[in-house]
Coordinates of C-alpha atoms in Angstrom, one line a residue:
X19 CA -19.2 -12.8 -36.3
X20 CA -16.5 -12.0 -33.6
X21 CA -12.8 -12.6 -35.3
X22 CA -10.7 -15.0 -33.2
X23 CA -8.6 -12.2 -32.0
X24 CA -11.5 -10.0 -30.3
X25 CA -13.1 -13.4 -28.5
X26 CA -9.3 -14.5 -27.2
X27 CA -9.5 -10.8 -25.8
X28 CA -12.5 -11.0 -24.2
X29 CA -11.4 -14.6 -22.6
X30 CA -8.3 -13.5 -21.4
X31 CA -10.0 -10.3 -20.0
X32 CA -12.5 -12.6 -18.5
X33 CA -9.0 -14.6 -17.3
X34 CA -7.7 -11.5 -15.5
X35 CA -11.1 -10.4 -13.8
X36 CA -11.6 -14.2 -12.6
X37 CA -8.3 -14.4 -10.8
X38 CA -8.1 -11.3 -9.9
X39 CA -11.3 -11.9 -7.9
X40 CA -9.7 -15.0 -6.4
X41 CA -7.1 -13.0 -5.5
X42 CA -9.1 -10.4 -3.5
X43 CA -10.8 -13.2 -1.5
X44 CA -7.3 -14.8 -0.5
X45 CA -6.3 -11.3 0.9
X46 CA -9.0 -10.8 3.0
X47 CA -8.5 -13.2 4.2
X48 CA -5.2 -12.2 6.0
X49 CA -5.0 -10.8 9.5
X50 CA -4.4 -7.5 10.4
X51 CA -0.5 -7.0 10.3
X52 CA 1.4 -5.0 13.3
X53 CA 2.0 -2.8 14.0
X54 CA 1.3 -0.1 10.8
X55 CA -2.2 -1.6 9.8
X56 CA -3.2 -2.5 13.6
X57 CA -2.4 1.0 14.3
X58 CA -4.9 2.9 11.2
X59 CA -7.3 0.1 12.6
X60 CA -7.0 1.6 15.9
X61 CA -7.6 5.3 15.3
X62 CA -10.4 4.7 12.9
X63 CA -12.2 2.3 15.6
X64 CA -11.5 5.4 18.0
X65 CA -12.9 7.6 15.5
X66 CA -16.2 5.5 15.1
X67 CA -16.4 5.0 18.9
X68 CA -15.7 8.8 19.9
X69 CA -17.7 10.6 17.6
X70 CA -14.8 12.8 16.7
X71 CA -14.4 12.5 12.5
X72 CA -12.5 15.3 12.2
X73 CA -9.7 14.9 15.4
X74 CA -8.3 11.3 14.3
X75 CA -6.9 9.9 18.2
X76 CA -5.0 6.7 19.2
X77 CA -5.1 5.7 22.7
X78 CA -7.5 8.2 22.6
X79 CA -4.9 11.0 21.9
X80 CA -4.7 13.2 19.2
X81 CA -3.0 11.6 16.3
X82 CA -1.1 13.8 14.0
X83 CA 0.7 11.8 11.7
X84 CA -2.3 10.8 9.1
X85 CA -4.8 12.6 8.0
X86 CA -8.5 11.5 7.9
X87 CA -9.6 10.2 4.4
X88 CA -8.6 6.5 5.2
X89 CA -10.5 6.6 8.1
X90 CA -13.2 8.0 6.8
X91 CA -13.9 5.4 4.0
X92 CA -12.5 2.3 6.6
X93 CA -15.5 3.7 8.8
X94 CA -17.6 3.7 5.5
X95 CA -16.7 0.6 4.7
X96 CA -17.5 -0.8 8.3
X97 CA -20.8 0.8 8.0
X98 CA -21.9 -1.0 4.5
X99 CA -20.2 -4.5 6.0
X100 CA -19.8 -4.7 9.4
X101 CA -16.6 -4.7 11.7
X102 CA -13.6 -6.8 10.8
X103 CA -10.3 -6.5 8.9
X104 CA -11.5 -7.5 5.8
X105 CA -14.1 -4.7 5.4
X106 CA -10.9 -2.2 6.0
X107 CA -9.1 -4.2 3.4
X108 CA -11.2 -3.2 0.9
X109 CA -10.4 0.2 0.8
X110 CA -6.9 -0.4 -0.5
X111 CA -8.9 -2.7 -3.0
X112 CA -11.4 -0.2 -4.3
X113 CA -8.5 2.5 -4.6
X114 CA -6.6 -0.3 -6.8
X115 CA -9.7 -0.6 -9.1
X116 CA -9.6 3.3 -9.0
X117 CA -6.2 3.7 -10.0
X118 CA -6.6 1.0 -13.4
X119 CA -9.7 2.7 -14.6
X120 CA -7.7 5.8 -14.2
X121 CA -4.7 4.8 -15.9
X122 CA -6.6 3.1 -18.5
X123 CA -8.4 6.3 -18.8
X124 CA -5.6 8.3 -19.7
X125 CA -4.1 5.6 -21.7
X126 CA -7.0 5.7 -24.0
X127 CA -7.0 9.2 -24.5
X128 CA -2.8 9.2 -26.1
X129 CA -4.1 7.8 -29.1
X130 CA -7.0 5.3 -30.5
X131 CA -8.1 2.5 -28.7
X132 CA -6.1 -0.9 -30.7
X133 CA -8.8 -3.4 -29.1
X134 CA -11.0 -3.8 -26.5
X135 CA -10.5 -4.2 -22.6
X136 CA -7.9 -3.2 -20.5
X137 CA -5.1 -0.6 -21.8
X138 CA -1.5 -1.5 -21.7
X139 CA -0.6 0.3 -19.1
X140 CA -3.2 -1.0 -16.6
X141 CA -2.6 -4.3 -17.1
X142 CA 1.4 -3.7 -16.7
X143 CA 0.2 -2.6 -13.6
X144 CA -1.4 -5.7 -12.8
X145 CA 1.1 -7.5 -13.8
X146 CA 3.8 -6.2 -10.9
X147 CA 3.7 -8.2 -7.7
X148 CA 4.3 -5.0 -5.6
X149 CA 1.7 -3.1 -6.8
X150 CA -0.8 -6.1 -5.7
X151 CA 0.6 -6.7 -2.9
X152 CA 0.5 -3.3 -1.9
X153 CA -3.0 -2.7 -3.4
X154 CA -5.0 -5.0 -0.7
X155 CA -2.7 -3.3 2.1
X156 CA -4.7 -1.2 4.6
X157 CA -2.2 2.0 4.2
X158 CA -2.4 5.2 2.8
X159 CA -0.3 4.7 -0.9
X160 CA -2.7 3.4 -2.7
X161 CA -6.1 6.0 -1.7
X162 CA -2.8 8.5 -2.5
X163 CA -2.3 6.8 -5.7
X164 CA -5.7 6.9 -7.1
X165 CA -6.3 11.0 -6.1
X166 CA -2.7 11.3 -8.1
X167 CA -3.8 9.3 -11.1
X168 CA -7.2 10.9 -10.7
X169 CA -5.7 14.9 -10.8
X170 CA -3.4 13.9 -13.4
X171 CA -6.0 12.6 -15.8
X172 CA -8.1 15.9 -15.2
X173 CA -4.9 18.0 -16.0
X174 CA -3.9 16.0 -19.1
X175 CA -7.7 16.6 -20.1
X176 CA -7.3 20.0 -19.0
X177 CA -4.1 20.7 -21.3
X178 CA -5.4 19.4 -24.1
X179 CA -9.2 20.5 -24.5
X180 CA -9.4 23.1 -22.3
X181 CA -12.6 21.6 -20.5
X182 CA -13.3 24.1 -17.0
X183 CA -14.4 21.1 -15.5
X184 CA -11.1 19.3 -16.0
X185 CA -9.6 21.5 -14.0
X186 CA -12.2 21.3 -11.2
X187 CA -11.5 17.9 -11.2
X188 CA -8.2 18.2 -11.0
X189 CA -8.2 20.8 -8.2
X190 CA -11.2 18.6 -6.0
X191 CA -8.5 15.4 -6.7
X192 CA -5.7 17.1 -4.9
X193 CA -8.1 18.5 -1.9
X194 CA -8.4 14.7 -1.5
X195 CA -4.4 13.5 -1.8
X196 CA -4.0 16.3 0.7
X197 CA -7.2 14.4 3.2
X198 CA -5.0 10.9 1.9
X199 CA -1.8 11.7 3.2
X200 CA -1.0 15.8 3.1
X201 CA 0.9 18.1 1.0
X202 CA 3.1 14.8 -0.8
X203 CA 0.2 14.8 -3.4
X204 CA 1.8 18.3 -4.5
X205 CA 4.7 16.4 -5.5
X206 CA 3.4 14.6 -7.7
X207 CA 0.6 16.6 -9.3
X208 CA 1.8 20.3 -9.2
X209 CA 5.3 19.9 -11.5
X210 CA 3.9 18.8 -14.4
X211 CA 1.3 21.7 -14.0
X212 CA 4.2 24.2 -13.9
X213 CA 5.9 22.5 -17.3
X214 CA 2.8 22.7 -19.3
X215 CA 4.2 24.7 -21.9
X216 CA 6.1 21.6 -22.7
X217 CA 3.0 19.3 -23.2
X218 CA -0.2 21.5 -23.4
X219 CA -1.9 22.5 -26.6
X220 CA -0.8 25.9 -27.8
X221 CA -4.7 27.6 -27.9
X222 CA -5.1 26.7 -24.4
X223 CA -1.5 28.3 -22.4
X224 CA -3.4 32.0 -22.3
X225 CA -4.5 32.1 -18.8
X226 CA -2.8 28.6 -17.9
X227 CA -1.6 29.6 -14.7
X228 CA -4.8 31.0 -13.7
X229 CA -6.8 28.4 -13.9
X230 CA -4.2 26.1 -12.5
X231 CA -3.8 28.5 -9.2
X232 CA -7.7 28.8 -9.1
X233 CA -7.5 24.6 -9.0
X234 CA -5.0 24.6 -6.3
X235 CA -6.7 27.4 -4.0
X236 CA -9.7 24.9 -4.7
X237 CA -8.0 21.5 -3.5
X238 CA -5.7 23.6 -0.3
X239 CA -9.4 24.8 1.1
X240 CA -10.6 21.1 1.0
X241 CA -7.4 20.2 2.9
X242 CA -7.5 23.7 4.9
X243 CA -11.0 23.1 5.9
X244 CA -10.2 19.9 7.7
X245 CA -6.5 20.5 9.3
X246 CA -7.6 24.0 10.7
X247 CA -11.0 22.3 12.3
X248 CA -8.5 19.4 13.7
X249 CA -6.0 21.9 14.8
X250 CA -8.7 24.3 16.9
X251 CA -9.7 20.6 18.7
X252 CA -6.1 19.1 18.9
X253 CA -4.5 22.2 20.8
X254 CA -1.2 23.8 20.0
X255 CA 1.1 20.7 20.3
X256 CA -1.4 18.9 17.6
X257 CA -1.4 22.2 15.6
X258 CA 2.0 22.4 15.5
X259 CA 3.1 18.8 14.8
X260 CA 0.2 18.6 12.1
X261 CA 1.0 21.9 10.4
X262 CA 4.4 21.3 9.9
X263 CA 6.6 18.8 11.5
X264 CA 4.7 16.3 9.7
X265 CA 4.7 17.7 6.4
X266 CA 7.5 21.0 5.8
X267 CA 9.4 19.0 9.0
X268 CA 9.9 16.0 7.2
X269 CA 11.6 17.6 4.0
X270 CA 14.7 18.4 6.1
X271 CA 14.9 15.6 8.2
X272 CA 13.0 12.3 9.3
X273 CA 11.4 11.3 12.6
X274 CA 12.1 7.5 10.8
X275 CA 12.9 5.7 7.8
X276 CA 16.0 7.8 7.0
X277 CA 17.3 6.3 3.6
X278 CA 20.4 7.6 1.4
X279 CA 19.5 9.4 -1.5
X280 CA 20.0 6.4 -3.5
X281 CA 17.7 4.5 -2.2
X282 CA 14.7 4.1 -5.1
X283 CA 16.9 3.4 -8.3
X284 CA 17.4 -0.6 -6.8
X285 CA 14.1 -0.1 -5.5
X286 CA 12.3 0.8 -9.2
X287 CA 14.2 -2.2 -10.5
X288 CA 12.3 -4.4 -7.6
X289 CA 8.5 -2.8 -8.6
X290 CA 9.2 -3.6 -12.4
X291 CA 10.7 -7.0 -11.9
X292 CA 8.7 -8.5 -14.4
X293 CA 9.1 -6.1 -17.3
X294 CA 12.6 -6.1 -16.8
X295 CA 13.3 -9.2 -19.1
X296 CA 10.3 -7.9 -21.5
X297 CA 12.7 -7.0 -24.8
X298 CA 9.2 -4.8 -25.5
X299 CA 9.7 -2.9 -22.6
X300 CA 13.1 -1.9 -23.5
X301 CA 12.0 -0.8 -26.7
X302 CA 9.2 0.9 -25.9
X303 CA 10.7 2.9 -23.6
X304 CA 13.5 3.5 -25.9
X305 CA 11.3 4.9 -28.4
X306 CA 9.2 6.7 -25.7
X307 CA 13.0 9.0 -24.7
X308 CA 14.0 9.4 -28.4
X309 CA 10.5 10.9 -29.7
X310 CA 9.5 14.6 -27.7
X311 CA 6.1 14.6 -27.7
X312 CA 3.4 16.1 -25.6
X313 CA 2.7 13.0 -23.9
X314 CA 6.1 11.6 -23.2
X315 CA 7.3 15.3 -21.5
X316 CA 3.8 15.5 -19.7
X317 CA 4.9 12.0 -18.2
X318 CA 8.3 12.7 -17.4
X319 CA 6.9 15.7 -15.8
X320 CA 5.4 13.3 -13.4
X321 CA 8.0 11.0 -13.0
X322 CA 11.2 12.9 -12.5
X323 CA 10.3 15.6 -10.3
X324 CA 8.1 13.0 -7.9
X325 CA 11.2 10.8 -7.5
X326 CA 13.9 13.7 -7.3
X327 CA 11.4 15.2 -4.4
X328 CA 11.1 11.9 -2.8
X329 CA 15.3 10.8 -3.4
X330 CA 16.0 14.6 -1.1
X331 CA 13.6 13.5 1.5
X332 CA 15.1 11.6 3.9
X333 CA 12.3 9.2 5.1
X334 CA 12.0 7.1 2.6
X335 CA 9.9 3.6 2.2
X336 CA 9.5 1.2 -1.0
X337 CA 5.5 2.2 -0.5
X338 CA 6.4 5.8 -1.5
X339 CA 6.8 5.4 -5.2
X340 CA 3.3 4.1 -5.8
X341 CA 2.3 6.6 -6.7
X342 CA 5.2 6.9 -9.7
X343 CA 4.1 3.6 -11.3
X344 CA 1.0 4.7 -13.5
X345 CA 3.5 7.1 -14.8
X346 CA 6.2 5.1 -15.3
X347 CA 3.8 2.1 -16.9
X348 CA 2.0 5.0 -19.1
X349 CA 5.3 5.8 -20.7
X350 CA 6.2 2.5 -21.5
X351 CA 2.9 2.1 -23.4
X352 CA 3.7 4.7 -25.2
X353 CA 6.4 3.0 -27.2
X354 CA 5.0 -0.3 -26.9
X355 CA 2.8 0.2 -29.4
X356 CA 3.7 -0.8 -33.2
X357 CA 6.3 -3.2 -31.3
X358 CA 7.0 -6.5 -33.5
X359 CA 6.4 -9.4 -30.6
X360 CA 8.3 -12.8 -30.9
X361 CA 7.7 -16.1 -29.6
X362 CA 10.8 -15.2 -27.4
X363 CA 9.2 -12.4 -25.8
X364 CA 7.1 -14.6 -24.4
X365 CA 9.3 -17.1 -23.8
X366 CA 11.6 -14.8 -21.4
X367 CA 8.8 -14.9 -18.9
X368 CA 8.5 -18.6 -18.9
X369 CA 12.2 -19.3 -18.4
X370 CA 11.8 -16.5 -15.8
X371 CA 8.9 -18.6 -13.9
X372 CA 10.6 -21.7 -14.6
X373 CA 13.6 -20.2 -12.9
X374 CA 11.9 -19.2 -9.5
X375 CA 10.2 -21.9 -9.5
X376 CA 13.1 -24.3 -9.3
X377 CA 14.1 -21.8 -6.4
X378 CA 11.2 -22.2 -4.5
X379 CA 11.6 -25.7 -4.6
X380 CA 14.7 -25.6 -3.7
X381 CA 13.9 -23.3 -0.8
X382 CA 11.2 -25.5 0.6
X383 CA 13.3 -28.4 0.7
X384 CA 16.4 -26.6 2.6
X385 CA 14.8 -23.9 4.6
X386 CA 16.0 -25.1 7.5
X387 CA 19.9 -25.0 5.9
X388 CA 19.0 -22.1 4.4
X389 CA 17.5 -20.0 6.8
X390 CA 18.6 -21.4 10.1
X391 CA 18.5 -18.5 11.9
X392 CA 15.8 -16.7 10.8
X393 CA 12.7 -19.0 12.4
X394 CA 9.7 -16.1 11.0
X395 CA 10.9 -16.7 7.5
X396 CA 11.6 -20.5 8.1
X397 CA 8.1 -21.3 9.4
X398 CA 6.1 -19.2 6.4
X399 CA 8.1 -20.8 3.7
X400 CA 7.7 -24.6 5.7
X401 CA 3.6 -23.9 5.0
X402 CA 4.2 -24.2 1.0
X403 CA 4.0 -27.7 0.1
X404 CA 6.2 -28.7 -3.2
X405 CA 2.9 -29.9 -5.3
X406 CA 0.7 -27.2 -4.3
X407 CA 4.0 -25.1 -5.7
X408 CA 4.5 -27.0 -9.1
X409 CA 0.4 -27.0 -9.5
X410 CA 1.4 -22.9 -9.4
X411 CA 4.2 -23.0 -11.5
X412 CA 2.4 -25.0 -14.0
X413 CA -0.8 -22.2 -14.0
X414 CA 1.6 -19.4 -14.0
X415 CA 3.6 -21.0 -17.1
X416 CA 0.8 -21.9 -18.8
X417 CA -0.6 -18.7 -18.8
X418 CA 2.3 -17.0 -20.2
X419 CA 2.4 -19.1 -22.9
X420 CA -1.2 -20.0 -23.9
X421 CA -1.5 -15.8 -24.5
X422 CA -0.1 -14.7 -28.0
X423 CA 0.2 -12.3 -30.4
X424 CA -0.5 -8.7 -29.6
X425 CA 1.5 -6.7 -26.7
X426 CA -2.5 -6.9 -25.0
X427 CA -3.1 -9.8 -25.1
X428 CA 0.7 -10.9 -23.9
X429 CA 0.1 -8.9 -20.8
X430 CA -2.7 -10.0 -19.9
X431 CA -0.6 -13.6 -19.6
X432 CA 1.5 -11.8 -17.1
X433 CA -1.3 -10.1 -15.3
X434 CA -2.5 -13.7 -15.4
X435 CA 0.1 -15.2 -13.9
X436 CA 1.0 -12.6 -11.3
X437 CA -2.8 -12.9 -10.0
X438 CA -2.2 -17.3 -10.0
X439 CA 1.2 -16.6 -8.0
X440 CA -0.1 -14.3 -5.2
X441 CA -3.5 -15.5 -4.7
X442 CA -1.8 -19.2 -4.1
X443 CA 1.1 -17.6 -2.2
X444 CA -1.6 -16.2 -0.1
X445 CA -3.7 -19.2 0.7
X446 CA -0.7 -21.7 1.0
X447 CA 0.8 -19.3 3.6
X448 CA -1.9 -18.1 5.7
X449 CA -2.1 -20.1 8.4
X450 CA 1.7 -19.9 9.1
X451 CA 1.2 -15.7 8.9
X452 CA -1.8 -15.5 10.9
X453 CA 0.0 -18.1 14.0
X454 CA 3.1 -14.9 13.4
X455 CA 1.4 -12.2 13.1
X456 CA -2.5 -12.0 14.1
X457 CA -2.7 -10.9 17.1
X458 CA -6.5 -11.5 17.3
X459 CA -6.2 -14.4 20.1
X460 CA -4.1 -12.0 22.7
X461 CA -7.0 -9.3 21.8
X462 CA -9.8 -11.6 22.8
X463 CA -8.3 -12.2 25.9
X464 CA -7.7 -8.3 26.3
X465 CA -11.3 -7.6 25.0
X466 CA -12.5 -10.3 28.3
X467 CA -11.0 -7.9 30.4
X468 CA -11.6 -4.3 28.8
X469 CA -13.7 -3.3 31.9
X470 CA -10.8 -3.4 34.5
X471 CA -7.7 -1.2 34.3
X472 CA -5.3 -1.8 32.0
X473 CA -1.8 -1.2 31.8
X474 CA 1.0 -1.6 29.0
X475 CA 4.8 -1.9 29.8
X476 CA 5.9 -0.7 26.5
X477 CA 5.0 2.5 25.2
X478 CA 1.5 1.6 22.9
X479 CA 1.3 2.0 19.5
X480 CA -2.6 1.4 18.8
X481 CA -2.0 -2.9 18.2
X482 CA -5.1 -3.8 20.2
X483 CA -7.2 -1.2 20.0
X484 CA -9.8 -2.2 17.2
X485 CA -8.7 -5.9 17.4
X486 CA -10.4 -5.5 21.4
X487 CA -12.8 -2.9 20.7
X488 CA -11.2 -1.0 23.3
X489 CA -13.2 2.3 24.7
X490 CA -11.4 3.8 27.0
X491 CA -7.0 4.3 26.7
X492 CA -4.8 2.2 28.3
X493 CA -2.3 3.8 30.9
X494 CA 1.8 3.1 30.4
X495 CA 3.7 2.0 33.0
X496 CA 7.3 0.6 33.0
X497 CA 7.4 -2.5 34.2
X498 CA 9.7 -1.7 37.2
X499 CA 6.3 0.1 38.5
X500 CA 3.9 -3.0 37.8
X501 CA 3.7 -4.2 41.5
X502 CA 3.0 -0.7 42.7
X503 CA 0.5 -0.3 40.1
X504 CA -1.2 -3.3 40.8
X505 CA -1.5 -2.5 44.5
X506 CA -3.4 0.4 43.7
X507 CA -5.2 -1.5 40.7
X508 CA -6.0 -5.0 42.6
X509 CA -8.4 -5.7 39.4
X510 CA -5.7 -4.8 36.7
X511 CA -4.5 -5.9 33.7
X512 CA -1.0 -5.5 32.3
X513 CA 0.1 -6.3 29.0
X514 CA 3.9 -6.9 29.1
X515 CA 5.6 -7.2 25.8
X516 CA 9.7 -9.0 26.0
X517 CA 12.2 -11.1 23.3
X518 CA 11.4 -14.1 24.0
X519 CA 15.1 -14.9 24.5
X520 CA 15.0 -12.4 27.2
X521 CA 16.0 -14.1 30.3
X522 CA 13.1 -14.6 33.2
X523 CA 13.2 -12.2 36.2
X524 CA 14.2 -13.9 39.4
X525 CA 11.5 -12.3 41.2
X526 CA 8.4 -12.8 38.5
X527 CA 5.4 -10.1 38.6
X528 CA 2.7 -10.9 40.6
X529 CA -0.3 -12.5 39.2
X530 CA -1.1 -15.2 36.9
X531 CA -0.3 -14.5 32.9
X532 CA -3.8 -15.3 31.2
X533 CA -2.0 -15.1 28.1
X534 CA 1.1 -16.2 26.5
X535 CA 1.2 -15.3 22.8
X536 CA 4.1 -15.0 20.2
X537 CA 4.4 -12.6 17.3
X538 CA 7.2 -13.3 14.8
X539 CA 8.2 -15.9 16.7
X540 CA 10.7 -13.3 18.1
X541 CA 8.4 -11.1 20.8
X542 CA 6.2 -12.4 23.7
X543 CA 3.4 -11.3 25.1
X544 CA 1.9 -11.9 28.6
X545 CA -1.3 -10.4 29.9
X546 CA -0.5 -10.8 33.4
X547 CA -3.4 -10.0 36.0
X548 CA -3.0 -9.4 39.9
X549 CA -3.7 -12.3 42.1
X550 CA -7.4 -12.7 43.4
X551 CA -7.4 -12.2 47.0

């Protein structure tokens, strides 16, 4: 018969998949957000509509900043389910699942499994807000994340056993970072490949370097074979802004997102929020520094060079260290293990719940104190009602405390209760971020009209493309130039974008605005048409 402890495992592993699930179904439920996610929509819509899977376009120019895997898969994913934003949505799912089983993977293989179901590590992953919330995201971090957890499993195999294959796989898993989102995958993979004497088994360091070169000719060709095919189609401009300024450019200086060096120690202590008042945590990670073993330096190989790299580059976003985290969670798992747990372990993350959620309340019932002059944030938090917010608090609570006695089975309270928090943050919120941010009705309108010319005041960056299944680009034109335009366009469309607290023209355009939408409460837009003769 199953002991008591192996059935509580398997219920709160059943706990984790359950919300989890719920979870997922919340977040496709979202709209497509401007203008980073409209914009990958756009190009892979373009892609699908053009034929052209190797030359990625938006406005139906050539588009060098990303490369093509996410379109690929969004395109796959269109194909098995049909248009819409919560087919593309899935990609950044299924490279979530991808990135547990590979952590859990490599967890498993630093020592004897203690139980079954999910490692440590993966469900301290699940167990960190960010990395949800960034997991159901239609980006590139996450597909990155999983080809980096992916090549680094291979190479830990690789160092230990020996196994040829292991280092195919490790080689075919950086060809696909470098399709994810270019040579940044080296960043993370390569180091800890060039410190294997450190971490690898002694039998296997003869010919090392060989094999590891052999796996990176392997994994530059699969990138090579793409970027020199999109280069011949793109031109010289596309070549050249492809080949390096979007890559080797970026190392010395940033087209945007220039951040001080500084920036990702405050920004660790926001991905690991949770763990932070985990006395385990500490001491696991204690012990992990104090003891040199193979798998500690093989993990610090990962972590300190990846963040060092990404700290001297000066673009820098909070999205950038995903692909850190498995690492970092991995190391902490380390020394978790053999841990004596209290009651007050536990307990830390109850008062810690407890805590926000006397916050929240709080928030809801003085937003408009609180936040006077910030309406976006006012009308998202005026959506969560306070016993729709106590209901959560009470799940989230509970779970933390009705999950006890091994480190597994205490994480899988706070993978719990992360998945209860978002997934209800998500539903009790969506109406109030799809009226700020789905721009789905001005699309429709657009979509009405997508025979007739159409021009954009403001330079375009992709917003409408998918959202109106646009097929052919839109033309710029400042709005100084709109009556002229229209002359020559009688049938035309423009879409003008202004603050809202911009002051009206004293002579307005001519036409009649078919459209009057908001987004973040903050921007206007007006699809203004010429008048009918």
């Amino acid at each position: 018969m199953a002991s008591n402890a192996s059935v509580a495992d398997r219920r709160g592993f059943a706990a984790v998949l359950l919300f989890g699930a719920l979870l997922v179904a919340a977040a496709l439920l979202l709209p497509a957000f401007p203008v980073d996610e409209t914009r990958y929509l756009t190009v892979a819509w373009e892609m699908r509509a053009t034929g052209s899977w190797s030359l990625p376009t938006l406005n139906f120019e050539p588009y060098a900043h990303k490369p093509p895997l996410l379109f690929w898969l969004i395109n796959a994913s269109w194909s098995a389910f049909g248009l819409g934003v919560w087919p593309a949505r899935m990609v950044g799912v299924g490279a979530t699942v991808v990135v547990l089983i590979f952590t859990h993977g490599l967890d498993r293989r630093l020592g004897p499994a203690r139980s079954p179901g999910l490692a440590l590590s993966a469900l301290m992953l699940l167990g960190l807000p960010l990395f949800i919330i960034l997991g159901g995201s239609i980006m590139f971090d996450m597909l990155l994340t999983a080809t980096v957890s992916g090549a680094m499993l291979a190479l830990w195999i690789a160092g230990r056993s020996g196994d040829g294959r292991a280092f195919l796989a490790y080689g075919a898993a950086i060809g696909l970072g470098l399709l994810a989102k270019g040579p940044v995958v080296m960043l993370f993979t390569v180091p800890a490949a060039v410190l294997a004497r450190y971490w690898i088994a002694p039998e296997h360091r003869p010919g090392w370097f060989l094999r590891i070169g052999a796996a990176l000719a392997l994994g530059a060709l699969m990138g090579l074979a793409w970027a020199l095919r999109a280069a011949s189609l793109g031109g010289p401009d596309y070549a050249a802004m492809l080949l390096w300024k979007q890559s080797a450019g970026r190392i010395a200086s940033s087209f945007a997102h220039a951040r001080p060096f500084w920036f990702y120690l405050p920004v660790l202590l926001l991905f690991c929020a949770p763990l932070l008042v985990w006395r385990p945590a500490w001491i696991g990670l204690r012990r992990s520094l104090e003891r040199s073993t193979p798998a500690r330096n093989f993990f610090l190989g990962w972590i300190l060079p990846g963040l060092l790299g990404l700290s001297l580059i000066s673009g820098k976003q909070i999205h950038y260290l995903l692909p850190l985290l498995p690492a970092m969670t991995l190391l902490v798992s380390l020394g978790v293990r053999g841990v004596a747990l209290r009651d007050a372990d536990r307990f830390a993350w109850a008062v810690l719940a407890v805590g926000l959620l006397i916050a929240a309340v709080a928030l809801v019932r003085e937003d408009d104190r609180l936040f006077a002059n910030d309406s976006t944030l006012v009308s998202i938090v005026s959506q969560i009602s306070v016993p729709q917010l106590l209901l959560t608090g009470t799940l989230t609570v509970a779970a933390i405390a009705l999950f006890r006695g091994s480190a597994q089975r205490t994480l899988m309270g706070l993978a719990t209760a992360n998945l209860i928090f978002l997934g209800s943050l998500a539903l009790e919120t969506r109406a109030a971020v799809a009226g700020l941010f789905d721009l789905q009705p001005l699309a429709d309108v657009v979509q009405r009209v997508r025979g007739r010319p159409i021009a954009v005041a403001q330079r375009t960056r992709g917003e409408l493309g998918f959202l109106a299944r646009l097929d052919r680009p839109v033309v710029f034109v400042p709005e100084a130039e709109l009556p002229s335009w229209f002359a020559r366009h009688p049938d035309g469309v423009a879409i003008i974008r202004k603050r809202s607290s911009s002051p009206q023209p004293d002579a307005p355009l001519p036409g009649t605005a078919l459209y009057r939408g908001k987004y973040r409460l903050q921007d206007e837009f007006l699809v203004v048409s010429a008048p009918m003769q």
